[in-house]
CSV table of C-alpha atoms in Angstrom, one decimal:
chain,number,residue,atom,x,y,z
D,1,GLU,CA,0.0,0.1,0.0
D,2,ARG,CA,3.1,2.3,0.4
D,3,PHE,CA,3.9,1.9,-3.1
D,4,HIS,CA,2.5,4.3,-5.8
D,5,PRO,CA,-0.4,2.7,-7.6
D,6,ASP,CA,1.3,2.9,-11.0
D,7,ASP,CA,4.3,0.9,-9.5
D,8,ARG,CA,2.8,-1.9,-7.3
D,9,ALA,CA,3.1,-4.5,-10.2
D,10,ARG,CA,6.9,-4.0,-10.5
D,11,ALA,CA,6.9,-3.5,-6.5
D,12,SER,CA,5.4,-7.1,-6.3
D,13,ALA,CA,8.1,-8.5,-8.7
D,14,ILE,CA,10.8,-8.1,-6.0
D,15,ARG,CA,8.9,-10.7,-3.9
D,16,HIS,CA,9.5,-13.0,-6.9
D,17,VAL,CA,13.2,-12.4,-7.7
D,18,GLU,CA,14.9,-15.8,-8.0
D,19,SER,CA,18.3,-15.0,-9.9
D,20,ALA,CA,21.5,-14.8,-7.8
D,21,ARG,CA,22.4,-11.7,-9.8
D,22,PRO,CA,21.7,-8.6,-8.0
D,23,GLN,CA,18.5,-6.8,-9.4
D,24,ALA,CA,17.4,-2.9,-9.2
D,25,PHE,CA,14.1,-1.6,-9.5
D,26,GLU,CA,13.2,2.1,-9.5
D,27,LEU,CA,9.9,2.6,-7.7
D,28,ARG,CA,7.8,5.6,-6.2
D,29,ILE,CA,6.6,4.9,-2.7
D,30,ILE,CA,4.0,7.3,-0.8
D,31,ARG,CA,5.0,8.4,2.6
D,32,ARG,CA,2.7,8.7,5.4
D,33,ASP,CA,2.5,12.5,5.1
D,34,GLY,CA,1.5,11.8,1.4
D,35,ALA,CA,4.8,13.0,-0.3
D,36,VAL,CA,5.7,10.7,-3.1
D,37,ARG,CA,9.5,10.0,-3.6
D,38,TRP,CA,11.5,7.6,-5.9
D,39,VAL,CA,13.4,5.1,-4.5
D,40,LEU,CA,16.2,2.7,-6.0
D,41,VAL,CA,15.6,-0.8,-4.6
D,42,HIS,CA,18.7,-3.4,-4.8
D,43,VAL,CA,17.8,-6.8,-4.6
D,44,HIS,CA,20.1,-9.6,-3.6
D,45,VAL,CA,19.1,-13.6,-3.6
D,46,GLY,CA,20.7,-16.2,-1.7
D,47,ARG,CA,20.0,-19.5,-0.7
D,48,LEU,CA,20.4,-21.3,2.8
D,49,PRO,CA,19.7,-24.8,4.0
D,50,GLY,CA,16.3,-24.7,5.6
D,51,THR,CA,15.5,-26.6,8.7
D,52,ASP,CA,13.4,-29.2,6.8
D,53,GLY,CA,16.7,-30.0,4.7
D,54,GLN,CA,15.2,-28.0,1.8
D,55,THR,CA,17.0,-25.1,0.3
D,56,GLU,CA,15.7,-21.8,1.5
D,57,VAL,CA,15.6,-18.5,-0.7
D,58,VAL,CA,16.6,-15.4,1.0
D,59,ARG,CA,16.2,-12.2,-0.1
D,60,SER,CA,18.0,-9.0,1.3
D,61,GLY,CA,18.3,-5.4,-0.3
D,62,THR,CA,18.7,-1.7,0.1
D,63,LEU,CA,16.5,1.1,-0.5
D,64,GLN,CA,17.8,4.6,-1.4
D,65,ASP,CA,15.8,7.9,-2.0
D,66,ILE,CA,16.7,8.9,-5.6
D,67,THR,CA,13.8,11.8,-5.8
D,68,GLU,CA,16.4,14.6,-6.3
D,69,ARG,CA,18.0,12.8,-9.1
D,70,LYS,CA,14.4,11.8,-10.9
D,71,GLU,CA,13.4,15.5,-10.6
D,72,HIS,CA,16.6,16.7,-12.4
D,73,GLU,CA,16.2,14.1,-15.1
D,74,ALA,CA,12.5,15.3,-15.8
D,75,MET,CA,13.9,19.0,-15.8
D,76,ALA,CA,16.5,18.0,-18.4
D,77,GLY,CA,14.4,15.9,-20.5
């Protein structure tokens, strides 16, 4: 619900990343105060042995505010 409505499908894709290769997504979020911010999300996938003997997929990542950059790009282009 914090993702911008136009970006929710791409945000959903983050949960389904399976590739071991790091991936990046640029998405908009809506802060609690209603402000819309652009973020760069880097997703890394790893595999660990699970407690049941099966391999478990583990996702980790970072999120960086890139709103200022996106605003500059919009003005330039």
